[in-house]
C-alpha cells in the first residue's frame, strides 16, 4: 500500500542565542547548586552543569559564547543551519552574539541564505519575547511553519 505524505517545507528559522539573567551572581550560583543537589539526591546518572548569566557579572557568562575546540558553541548551531534547506534565518542575541555571528558569517559566508540579527531586550529576557522579536523580523504567511532553534543545542 502506498502512503501519501504531504510535503511540508520549512524555509524560515528563529535562532535564539538569548537567555535570561539572574539578578546576581550569588543567586545564579545558588540556582545551579540547588539543581545539582536535586539531581544527586535523585540518584541521577548525570549531573547537569548550568551556565547561568547574572546582571552583576563583569563579563557576560552567556553559554552560547563558550568554546568547543576554540570555536563558540553558537557557531556550530549557526553552521548546521547554514547547510540546511532553510532560506531565511533571524538570529536573536546580545551585542557579543552579534559580533561573533558577523565575524563567523564573514568567514564562512551565508550559503545563499538571508540572515538578519535582532538584539535581545535585556529587560525582557524570556522565550515569549524572543519568539516575538523573531516573528516580527520574518515575513510570515498565515499558517506558515517556522523552525525555532535554541542556540544551546548545536548538534541537533
Short mmCIF file of C-alpha atoms in Angstrom, two decimals:
data_model
loop_
_atom_site.label_atom_id
_atom_site.label_comp_id
_atom_site.label_asym_id
_atom_site.label_seq_id
_atom_site.Cartn_x
_atom_site.Cartn_y
_atom_site.Cartn_z
CA UNK A 1 0.00 0.00 0.00
CA UNK A 2 1.31 3.43 -0.91
CA UNK A 3 1.28 6.13 1.71
CA UNK A 4 0.89 9.71 0.68
CA UNK A 5 2.88 12.12 2.78
CA UNK A 6 2.30 15.80 2.33
CA UNK A 7 5.46 17.71 1.64
CA UNK A 8 5.81 20.44 4.21
CA UNK A 9 8.63 22.87 3.69
CA UNK A 10 10.08 24.97 6.47
CA UNK A 11 12.04 27.85 4.99
CA UNK A 12 12.45 30.20 7.95
CA UNK A 13 14.10 29.92 11.33
CA UNK A 14 14.39 31.86 14.57
CA UNK A 15 17.79 31.04 16.06
CA UNK A 16 17.86 32.05 19.72
CA UNK A 17 21.08 32.94 21.47
CA UNK A 18 19.14 34.83 24.13
CA UNK A 19 18.97 33.62 27.71
CA UNK A 20 17.64 35.08 30.93
CA UNK A 21 19.84 36.70 33.59
CA UNK A 22 19.71 36.26 37.33
CA UNK A 23 19.62 39.37 39.50
CA UNK A 24 23.06 38.50 40.94
CA UNK A 25 25.91 36.02 40.57
CA UNK A 26 25.10 34.75 44.08
CA UNK A 27 21.51 33.87 43.03
CA UNK A 28 22.69 32.27 39.77
CA UNK A 29 25.20 30.09 41.62
CA UNK A 30 22.58 29.12 44.22
CA UNK A 31 20.19 28.02 41.45
CA UNK A 32 22.88 25.93 39.75
CA UNK A 33 23.97 24.28 43.01
CA UNK A 34 20.37 23.57 44.04
CA UNK A 35 19.71 21.85 40.70
CA UNK A 36 22.85 19.73 41.03
CA UNK A 37 21.90 18.78 44.60
CA UNK A 38 18.41 17.71 43.44
CA UNK A 39 19.95 15.55 40.72
CA UNK A 40 22.40 13.95 43.17
CA UNK A 41 19.57 13.25 45.63
CA UNK A 42 17.53 11.56 42.89
CA UNK A 43 20.47 9.26 42.03
CA UNK A 44 20.55 10.67 38.54
CA UNK A 45 23.08 9.10 36.16
CA UNK A 46 24.45 12.51 35.32
CA UNK A 47 24.59 15.93 36.81
CA UNK A 48 23.88 18.90 34.60
CA UNK A 49 26.09 21.93 34.74
CA UNK A 50 24.11 25.09 34.37
CA UNK A 51 25.81 28.06 32.79
CA UNK A 52 23.79 30.98 34.06
CA UNK A 53 24.02 34.72 33.43
CA UNK A 54 23.87 37.37 36.13
CA UNK A 55 23.23 41.08 35.82
CA UNK A 56 26.23 41.91 38.02
CA UNK A 57 28.79 39.84 36.07
CA UNK A 58 31.68 41.90 34.71
CA UNK A 59 31.87 39.51 31.75
CA UNK A 60 28.60 38.04 30.46
CA UNK A 61 28.60 34.28 31.11
CA UNK A 62 26.50 33.63 28.03
CA UNK A 63 26.65 29.89 27.37
CA UNK A 64 26.43 30.35 23.60
CA UNK A 65 29.85 32.03 23.62
CA UNK A 66 31.64 29.19 25.43
CA UNK A 67 34.23 27.43 23.28
CA UNK A 68 34.37 23.90 21.91
CA UNK A 69 37.76 23.31 20.26
CA UNK A 70 38.30 27.07 20.25
CA UNK A 71 35.02 27.80 18.44
CA UNK A 72 32.00 29.40 20.15
CA UNK A 73 29.11 26.95 20.61
CA UNK A 74 26.85 29.34 18.69
CA UNK A 75 28.94 28.88 15.52
CA UNK A 76 28.20 25.15 15.48
CA UNK A 77 24.46 25.84 15.75
CA UNK A 78 24.57 28.52 13.05
CA UNK A 79 26.85 26.43 10.84
CA UNK A 80 24.43 23.50 10.87
CA UNK A 81 21.58 25.78 9.82
CA UNK A 82 23.70 27.24 7.01
CA UNK A 83 23.97 23.80 5.39
CA UNK A 84 20.23 23.13 5.74
CA UNK A 85 17.46 23.81 3.23
CA UNK A 86 16.37 26.93 5.12
CA UNK A 87 16.16 30.16 3.16
CA UNK A 88 15.93 32.74 5.95
CA UNK A 89 17.37 32.86 9.47
CA UNK A 90 16.85 35.54 12.08
CA UNK A 91 19.33 35.48 14.96
CA UNK A 92 18.30 36.80 18.38
CA UNK A 93 21.03 37.67 20.88
CA UNK A 94 23.28 40.12 22.67
CA UNK A 95 25.82 42.57 21.29
CA UNK A 96 28.55 39.95 21.79
CA UNK A 97 26.50 37.35 19.92
CA UNK A 98 26.08 39.81 17.05
CA UNK A 99 29.85 40.38 16.90
CA UNK A 100 30.60 36.65 16.82
CA UNK A 101 27.83 35.95 14.26
CA UNK A 102 29.04 38.76 12.00
CA UNK A 103 32.65 37.53 12.10
CA UNK A 104 31.57 33.92 11.56
CA UNK A 105 29.40 34.82 8.57
CA UNK A 106 32.17 37.00 7.09
CA UNK A 107 34.43 33.94 7.34
CA UNK A 108 32.15 31.17 6.05
CA UNK A 109 29.54 33.13 4.10
CA UNK A 110 25.76 32.89 4.27
CA UNK A 111 25.45 29.95 1.87
CA UNK A 112 22.78 31.90 -0.03
CA UNK A 113 20.56 32.37 2.99
CA UNK A 114 19.00 35.66 4.05
CA UNK A 115 20.30 36.25 7.57
CA UNK A 116 19.35 39.09 9.89
CA UNK A 117 20.03 39.92 13.52
CA UNK A 118 17.79 41.28 16.27
CA UNK A 119 19.28 42.45 19.55
CA UNK A 120 17.70 40.92 22.65
CA UNK A 121 15.98 43.28 25.07
CA UNK A 122 17.82 42.93 28.41
CA UNK A 123 14.62 43.93 30.23
CA UNK A 124 12.54 41.23 28.53
CA UNK A 125 14.72 38.11 28.50
CA UNK A 126 12.14 35.36 28.08
CA UNK A 127 11.15 32.84 25.44
CA UNK A 128 7.93 34.64 24.51
CA UNK A 129 9.71 37.92 23.80
CA UNK A 130 12.46 36.13 21.85
CA UNK A 131 9.82 34.46 19.65
CA UNK A 132 8.06 37.80 19.12
CA UNK A 133 11.31 39.53 18.12
CA UNK A 134 11.99 36.82 15.54
CA UNK A 135 8.41 36.73 14.29
CA UNK A 136 8.37 40.49 13.70
CA UNK A 137 11.59 40.31 11.67
CA UNK A 138 10.40 37.46 9.43
CA UNK A 139 7.69 37.95 6.83
CA UNK A 140 5.47 35.07 7.89
CA UNK A 141 2.47 33.83 5.93
CA UNK A 142 -0.66 32.70 7.79
CA UNK A 143 -0.26 29.05 8.88
CA UNK A 144 3.42 29.02 7.84
CA UNK A 145 5.59 26.70 9.91
CA UNK A 146 8.74 28.26 11.37
CA UNK A 147 11.67 26.43 12.94
CA UNK A 148 12.65 27.65 16.40
CA UNK A 149 16.21 26.57 17.18
CA UNK A 150 17.66 27.10 20.66
CA UNK A 151 21.31 28.03 20.26
CA UNK A 152 22.48 25.74 23.05
CA UNK A 153 21.55 22.63 21.06
CA UNK A 154 24.23 22.98 18.39
CA UNK A 155 24.31 19.38 17.25
CA UNK A 156 20.61 18.83 16.53
#
